[in-house]
PDB file of C-alpha atoms and ligand atoms in Angstrom:
ATOM      1  CA  MET A   1      10.034  11.249   1.371  1.00 61.00           C
ATOM      2  CA  ALA A   2      10.164  14.613   3.613  1.00 54.00           C
ATOM      3  CA  LYS A   3       7.671  13.996   6.161  1.00 53.00           C
ATOM      4  CA  ASP A   4       7.623  18.194   6.966  1.00 51.00           C
ATOM      5  CA  LYS A   5       4.092  18.046   7.231  1.00 51.00           C
ATOM      6  CA  ILE A   6       2.413  15.157   9.407  1.00 52.00           C
ATOM      7  CA  LYS A   7      -0.858  15.335  10.389  1.00 53.00           C
ATOM      8  CA  ASN A   8      -1.654  11.604  11.182  1.00 73.00           C
ATOM      9  CA  ASP A   9       0.528   8.773  12.960  1.00 88.00           C
ATOM     10  CA  ASN A  10      -0.719   5.285  10.600  1.00 96.00           C
ATOM     11  CA  ILE A  11       1.764   2.858   9.134  1.00 97.00           C
ATOM     12  CA  LEU A  12       0.599   2.847   5.577  1.00 98.00           C
ATOM     13  CA  LEU A  13       1.747  -0.782   3.001  1.00 98.00           C
ATOM     14  CA  ILE A  14       3.145   0.187   0.492  1.00 98.00           C
ATOM     15  CA  GLY A  15       3.598  -2.553  -2.650  1.00 98.00           C
ATOM     16  CA  PHE A  16       2.352  -4.485  -6.114  1.00 98.00           C
ATOM     17  CA  MET A  17      -0.356  -6.572  -6.536  1.00 98.00           C
ATOM     18  CA  GLY A  18       0.460  -9.704  -4.090  1.00 97.00           C
ATOM     19  CA  SER A  19       2.542  -8.207  -2.366  1.00 98.00           C
ATOM     20  CA  GLY A  20       1.045  -9.021   0.382  1.00 98.00           C
ATOM     21  CA  LYS A  21      -0.294  -5.370   2.179  1.00 98.00           C
ATOM     22  CA  THR A  22      -4.048  -6.958   2.899  1.00 97.00           C
ATOM     23  CA  SER A  23      -2.669  -9.957   4.849  1.00 97.00           C
ATOM     24  CA  ILE A  24       0.697  -8.422   6.739  1.00 98.00           C
ATOM     25  CA  GLY A  25      -1.964  -4.924   7.613  1.00 98.00           C
ATOM     26  CA  LEU A  26      -3.900  -8.386   9.433  1.00 98.00           C
ATOM     27  CA  LYS A  27      -1.660  -9.826  11.225  1.00 98.00           C
ATOM     28  CA  LEU A  28       0.408  -6.028  12.471  1.00 97.00           C
ATOM     29  CA  SER A  29      -3.180  -4.933  13.719  1.00 97.00           C
ATOM     30  CA  TYR A  30      -2.716  -8.502  15.129  1.00 97.00           C
ATOM     31  CA  LYS A  31       0.069  -7.703  16.829  1.00 96.00           C
ATOM     32  CA  LEU A  32       0.678  -4.259  17.725  1.00 95.00           C
ATOM     33  CA  GLN A  33      -3.063  -3.908  18.708  1.00 94.00           C
ATOM     34  CA  MET A  34      -4.202  -1.698  16.081  1.00 96.00           C
ATOM     35  CA  ALA A  35      -7.413  -1.289  13.923  1.00 97.00           C
ATOM     36  CA  VAL A  36      -6.633  -1.944  10.152  1.00 98.00           C
ATOM     37  CA  GLU A  37      -8.142  -1.425   6.920  1.00 98.00           C
ATOM     38  CA  ASP A  38      -7.806  -1.982   3.238  1.00 98.00           C
ATOM     39  CA  THR A  39      -8.602   0.657   0.702  1.00 98.00           C
ATOM     40  CA  ASP A  40      -9.982  -1.412  -2.202  1.00 98.00           C
ATOM     41  CA  LYS A  41     -12.500  -2.587   0.170  1.00 97.00           C
ATOM     42  CA  ILE A  42     -13.662   0.927   1.444  1.00 98.00           C
ATOM     43  CA  ILE A  43     -14.231   1.591  -1.506  1.00 98.00           C
ATOM     44  CA  GLU A  44     -14.949  -1.755  -2.489  1.00 98.00           C
ATOM     45  CA  ALA A  45     -18.467  -1.170   0.326  1.00 98.00           C
ATOM     46  CA  ARG A  46     -18.501   1.510  -0.695  1.00 98.00           C
ATOM     47  CA  GLU A  47     -19.937   1.770  -4.412  1.00 98.00           C
ATOM     48  CA  ASN A  48     -21.267  -1.114  -2.886  1.00 98.00           C
ATOM     49  CA  THR A  49     -19.428  -3.336  -5.689  1.00 98.00           C
ATOM     50  CA  THR A  50     -16.357  -5.322  -6.908  1.00 97.00           C
ATOM     51  CA  ILE A  51     -12.832  -2.940  -7.937  1.00 97.00           C
ATOM     52  CA  SER A  52     -13.348  -5.283 -11.230  1.00 96.00           C
ATOM     53  CA  ASP A  53     -17.057  -4.110 -12.079  1.00 97.00           C
ATOM     54  CA  ILE A  54     -15.570  -0.544 -11.076  1.00 98.00           C
ATOM     55  CA  PHE A  55     -12.902  -0.970 -13.721  1.00 97.00           C
ATOM     56  CA  ALA A  56     -15.376  -2.287 -15.920  1.00 97.00           C
ATOM     57  CA  THR A  57     -18.724  -0.495 -15.412  1.00 98.00           C
ATOM     58  CA  LYS A  58     -16.809   3.646 -14.337  1.00 97.00           C
ATOM     59  CA  GLY A  59     -13.323   2.844 -15.898  1.00 98.00           C
ATOM     60  CA  GLU A  60     -10.299   3.292 -13.956  1.00 97.00           C
ATOM     61  CA  GLY A  61      -9.655   6.981 -13.700  1.00 97.00           C
ATOM     62  CA  TYR A  62     -13.264   7.095 -11.455  1.00 98.00           C
ATOM     63  CA  PHE A  63     -11.403   4.144  -9.437  1.00 98.00           C
ATOM     64  CA  ARG A  64      -8.319   6.851  -8.956  1.00 98.00           C
ATOM     65  CA  LYS A  65     -10.339   9.675  -8.231  1.00 97.00           C
ATOM     66  CA  LEU A  66     -11.983   7.697  -4.925  1.00 98.00           C
ATOM     67  CA  GLU A  67      -8.351   6.501  -4.626  1.00 98.00           C
ATOM     68  CA  LEU A  68      -7.882   9.738  -4.247  1.00 98.00           C
ATOM     69  CA  GLU A  69     -10.560  11.518  -2.314  1.00 97.00           C
ATOM     70  CA  LEU A  70     -10.137   7.813   0.650  1.00 98.00           C
ATOM     71  CA  LEU A  71      -6.454   9.193   0.743  1.00 97.00           C
ATOM     72  CA  TYR A  72      -7.225  12.940   1.947  1.00 96.00           C
ATOM     73  CA  GLU A  73     -10.008  11.739   4.361  1.00 96.00           C
ATOM     74  CA  ILE A  74      -7.130   9.031   5.572  1.00 96.00           C
ATOM     75  CA  ARG A  75      -4.659  12.322   6.131  1.00 94.00           C
ATOM     76  CA  ASN A  76      -7.781  13.927   7.839  1.00 93.00           C
ATOM     77  CA  SER A  77      -8.163  11.784   9.907  1.00 91.00           C
ATOM     78  CA  THR A  78      -7.488  11.945  13.338  1.00 88.00           C
ATOM     79  CA  ASN A  79      -7.740   7.388  13.952  1.00 87.00           C
ATOM     80  CA  ARG A  80      -3.872   6.161  13.938  1.00 93.00           C
ATOM     81  CA  LYS A  81      -4.752   2.936  11.631  1.00 97.00           C
ATOM     82  CA  ILE A  82      -3.060   0.379   9.649  1.00 98.00           C
ATOM     83  CA  TYR A  83      -2.909   1.383   6.078  1.00 98.00           C
ATOM     84  CA  SER A  84      -2.940  -0.876   2.501  1.00 98.00           C
ATOM     85  CA  LEU A  85      -2.617   0.836   0.391  1.00 98.00           C
ATOM     86  CA  GLY A  86      -4.578  -0.462  -3.522  1.00 98.00           C
ATOM     87  CA  GLY A  87      -1.328  -1.083  -5.856  1.00 98.00           C
ATOM     88  CA  GLY A  88      -1.240   1.277  -7.663  1.00 98.00           C
ATOM     89  CA  THR A  89      -2.013   4.074  -5.366  1.00 98.00           C
ATOM     90  CA  PRO A  90       0.982   5.524  -5.056  1.00 98.00           C
ATOM     91  CA  VAL A  91       1.011   5.455  -8.360  1.00 97.00           C
ATOM     92  CA  GLN A  92       0.041   9.310  -8.469  1.00 95.00           C
ATOM     93  CA  LEU A  93       2.590  11.974  -7.883  1.00 95.00           C
ATOM     94  CA  GLN A  94      -0.228  13.917  -6.454  1.00 94.00           C
ATOM     95  CA  ASN A  95      -0.838  11.269  -4.095  1.00 97.00           C
ATOM     96  CA  GLN A  96       2.614  10.299  -3.307  1.00 97.00           C
ATOM     97  CA  SER A  97       2.682  13.725  -1.030  1.00 95.00           C
ATOM     98  CA  ILE A  98      -0.929  12.898   0.845  1.00 96.00           C
ATOM     99  CA  ILE A  99       0.532   9.175   1.802  1.00 97.00           C
ATOM    100  CA  CYS A 100       3.493  10.607   2.704  1.00 95.00           C
ATOM    101  CA  GLN A 101       1.631  13.099   5.675  1.00 95.00           C
ATOM    102  CA  CYS A 102      -1.016  10.070   6.204  1.00 95.00           C
ATOM    103  CA  GLY A 103       2.387   8.169   8.599  1.00 95.00           C
ATOM    104  CA  LYS A 104       4.865   6.057   8.344  1.00 95.00           C
ATOM    105  CA  VAL A 105       5.562   3.494   5.057  1.00 97.00           C
ATOM    106  CA  VAL A 106       6.370   0.779   4.709  1.00 98.00           C
ATOM    107  CA  TYR A 107       6.772  -0.948   0.662  1.00 98.00           C
ATOM    108  CA  LEU A 108       6.771  -3.962   0.428  1.00 98.00           C
ATOM    109  CA  ARG A 109       9.111  -4.833  -2.958  1.00 98.00           C
ATOM    110  CA  ALA A 110       8.628  -7.748  -4.205  1.00 98.00           C
ATOM    111  CA  LYS A 111      10.430  -9.440  -7.267  1.00 98.00           C
ATOM    112  CA  PRO A 112       8.101  -9.943 -10.848  1.00 98.00           C
ATOM    113  CA  GLU A 113       8.754 -13.449 -10.035  1.00 98.00           C
ATOM    114  CA  THR A 114       7.376 -13.867  -7.173  1.00 98.00           C
ATOM    115  CA  ILE A 115       4.430 -12.137  -7.895  1.00 98.00           C
ATOM    116  CA  TYR A 116       3.316 -14.005 -10.967  1.00 98.00           C
ATOM    117  CA  ASP A 117       3.594 -16.951  -8.444  1.00 97.00           C
ATOM    118  CA  ARG A 118       1.105 -16.117  -6.395  1.00 96.00           C
ATOM    119  CA  LEU A 119      -1.279 -14.347  -8.144  1.00 97.00           C
ATOM    120  CA  LYS A 120      -1.602 -17.138 -11.534  1.00 93.00           C
ATOM    121  CA  GLY A 121      -5.175 -17.899 -11.499  1.00 91.00           C
ATOM    122  CA  ASP A 122      -6.491 -14.709  -9.713  1.00 94.00           C
ATOM    123  CA  THR A 123      -9.072 -12.325 -11.712  1.00 94.00           C
ATOM    124  CA  THR A 124     -10.020  -9.999  -9.166  1.00 95.00           C
ATOM    125  CA  ARG A 125      -7.179  -7.379 -10.322  1.00 96.00           C
ATOM    126  CA  PRO A 126      -8.073  -5.605 -13.587  1.00 96.00           C
ATOM    127  CA  LEU A 127      -5.243  -4.626 -14.930  1.00 96.00           C
ATOM    128  CA  LEU A 128      -3.434  -8.801 -14.320  1.00 96.00           C
ATOM    129  CA  GLN A 129      -6.313 -10.323 -17.021  1.00 95.00           C
ATOM    130  CA  CYS A 130      -4.104 -10.086 -19.959  1.00 95.00           C
ATOM    131  CA  ASP A 131      -2.699 -12.714 -22.385  1.00 95.00           C
ATOM    132  CA  ASP A 132       0.803 -12.322 -20.845  1.00 96.00           C
ATOM    133  CA  PRO A 133       0.144 -11.411 -17.084  1.00 97.00           C
ATOM    134  CA  LEU A 134       4.319 -11.860 -16.075  1.00 97.00           C
ATOM    135  CA  SER A 135       5.073  -9.126 -18.548  1.00 97.00           C
ATOM    136  CA  ARG A 136       2.763  -7.210 -17.727  1.00 97.00           C
ATOM    137  CA  ILE A 137       3.718  -6.796 -14.591  1.00 98.00           C
ATOM    138  CA  LYS A 138       7.261  -6.502 -15.124  1.00 98.00           C
ATOM    139  CA  ASP A 139       6.428  -3.362 -16.703  1.00 98.00           C
ATOM    140  CA  LEU A 140       4.185  -2.509 -14.113  1.00 98.00           C
ATOM    141  CA  ILE A 141       6.940  -2.783 -11.419  1.00 98.00           C
ATOM    142  CA  SER A 142       9.912  -1.116 -13.562  1.00 98.00           C
ATOM    143  CA  LYS A 143       7.470   1.848 -13.840  1.00 98.00           C
ATOM    144  CA  ARG A 144       6.273   2.042 -10.662  1.00 98.00           C
ATOM    145  CA  SER A 145       9.425   0.964  -8.654  1.00 98.00           C
ATOM    146  CA  PHE A 146       9.910   4.829  -8.144  1.00 98.00           C
ATOM    147  CA  ALA A 147       6.601   5.524  -6.886  1.00 98.00           C
ATOM    148  CA  TYR A 148       7.255   3.051  -4.221  1.00 98.00           C
ATOM    149  CA  GLU A 149      10.595   3.895  -3.676  1.00 98.00           C
ATOM    150  CA  ARG A 150       9.883   7.717  -3.444  1.00 97.00           C
ATOM    151  CA  CYS A 151       7.127   7.286  -0.991  1.00 97.00           C
ATOM    152  CA  ALA A 152       8.929   4.605   1.306  1.00 97.00           C
ATOM    153  CA  ASP A 153      10.201   5.154   4.674  1.00 96.00           C
ATOM    154  CA  PHE A 154      10.762   1.721   4.937  1.00 97.00           C
ATOM    155  CA  ILE A 155      11.453  -1.378   2.407  1.00 98.00           C
ATOM    156  CA  ILE A 156      11.137  -4.662   3.399  1.00 98.00           C
ATOM    157  CA  ASP A 157      12.270  -7.052   0.457  1.00 98.00           C
ATOM    158  CA  VAL A 158       9.668  -9.772   1.033  1.00 98.00           C
ATOM    159  CA  ASP A 159      10.126 -12.320  -1.907  1.00 98.00           C
ATOM    160  CA  ASP A 160      11.533 -15.288   0.614  1.00 94.00           C
ATOM    161  CA  MET A 161      10.327 -14.162   4.318  1.00 98.00           C
ATOM    162  CA  GLU A 162       7.647 -15.805   6.864  1.00 97.00           C
ATOM    163  CA  GLN A 163       4.965 -13.253   6.737  1.00 97.00           C
ATOM    164  CA  SER A 164       5.493 -13.434  10.402  1.00 97.00           C
ATOM    165  CA  ASP A 165       9.784 -12.360  10.043  1.00 98.00           C
ATOM    166  CA  ILE A 166       8.306  -9.227   7.990  1.00 98.00           C
ATOM    167  CA  VAL A 167       6.149  -8.045  10.807  1.00 98.00           C
ATOM    168  CA  ASP A 168       9.025  -8.218  13.240  1.00 97.00           C
ATOM    169  CA  ARG A 169      11.200  -6.074  11.212  1.00 97.00           C
ATOM    170  CA  ILE A 170       8.168  -3.435  10.158  1.00 97.00           C
ATOM    171  CA  VAL A 171       7.513  -3.525  13.948  1.00 96.00           C
ATOM    172  CA  GLU A 172      11.419  -3.218  14.765  1.00 95.00           C
ATOM    173  CA  PHE A 173      11.090  -0.186  12.194  1.00 95.00           C
ATOM    174  CA  ILE A 174       8.662   1.720  14.011  1.00 91.00           C
ATOM    175  CA  ASN A 175       9.605   1.600  17.554  1.00 86.00           C
ATOM    176  CA  VAL A 176      13.247   2.822  16.899  1.00 78.00           C
ATOM    177  CA  ASP A 177      11.913   5.901  14.614  1.00 70.00           C
ATOM    178  CA  GLU A 178       9.635   6.340  17.121  1.00 70.00           C
ATOM    179  CA  VAL A 179      12.727   6.503  19.940  1.00 66.00           C
ATOM    180  CA  ASN A 180      14.162   8.625  16.549  1.00 68.00           C
ATOM    181  CA  ASP A 181      11.345  10.920  16.371  1.00 65.00           C
ATOM    182  CA  GLU A 182      11.226  11.366  20.099  1.00 65.00           C
ATOM    183  CA  ASN A 183      14.481  12.673  20.631  1.00 62.00           C
ATOM    184  CA  SER A 184      14.506  14.914  17.165  1.00 57.00           C
ATOM    185  CA  CYS A 185      14.189  18.673  17.837  1.00 50.00           C
ATOM    186  CA  ASN A 186      12.104  19.427  15.342  1.00 45.00           C
TER     187      ASN A 186
HETATM  188  C1  S3P B   1      -3.705  -2.174  -8.670  1.00 83.61           C
HETATM  189  C2  S3P B   1      -4.118  -2.765  -6.844  1.00 83.61           C
HETATM  190  C3  S3P B   1      -5.162  -3.090  -7.165  1.00 83.61           C
HETATM  191  C4  S3P B   1      -6.597  -2.978  -6.769  1.00 83.61           C
HETATM  192  C5  S3P B   1      -6.409  -2.527  -8.368  1.00 83.61           C
HETATM  193  C6  S3P B   1      -5.183  -1.559  -8.803  1.00 83.61           C
HETATM  194  C7  S3P B   1      -2.791  -1.252  -9.257  1.00 83.61           C
HETATM  195  O1  S3P B   1      -5.049  -3.543  -5.423  1.00 83.61           O
HETATM  196  O2  S3P B   1      -6.458  -1.395  -5.956  1.00 83.61           O
HETATM  197  O3  S3P B   1      -6.757  -3.633  -8.473  1.00 83.61           O
HETATM  198  O4  S3P B   1      -2.907  -0.546  -9.864  1.00 83.61           O
HETATM  199  O5  S3P B   1      -1.999  -2.120  -8.862  1.00 83.61           O
HETATM  200  P1  S3P B   1      -4.394  -4.531  -4.714  1.00 83.61           P
HETATM  201  O6  S3P B   1      -2.279  -4.490  -5.009  1.00 83.61           O
HETATM  202  O7  S3P B   1      -4.573  -4.590  -3.055  1.00 83.61           O
HETATM  203  O8  S3P B   1      -4.862  -5.975  -5.140  1.00 83.61           O
END
């Protein structure tokens, strides 16, 4: 997506639930010596409860409103940080342009089977609490892929990769991109 109005130079990790955004964010933070934040955790701390509880008591719409407000804050902040975004954040069209204005966007792309293996038995993702989570994952990924790809500056197929290699690929991308930015006339 065009980045004509970047106000900030964060690194944003996007991707489906279980794609590794939180753990890769932490490792990347260590490697780049940059602070890392997880938007779900920020929302949980502010609401003083869990994501599951927010979905159950106030509904998904309320949660999506909090996500959008947080995106505006990230865009308007002058700090440079790594952010792991919730898996559904890039889905709303309105969110996509804001995400792109927040900084460089890395999409951790994973196959439905990989996600299913990683999240089997997980009870913290309200959208996957159903009789057939694999079908739900397949359905959501097929509906969301376009949104993730639209926001992404860089895509990594994470299925068979070690976390350390994923981090190295991101660092390489950020470095190359910064050199390109410096050499750009715009
Ligand atoms: C969601 C993903 C979750 C969390 C919420 C909704 C989604 O974040 O924001 O349960 O819509 O995909 P993770 O991707 O960090 O699990």
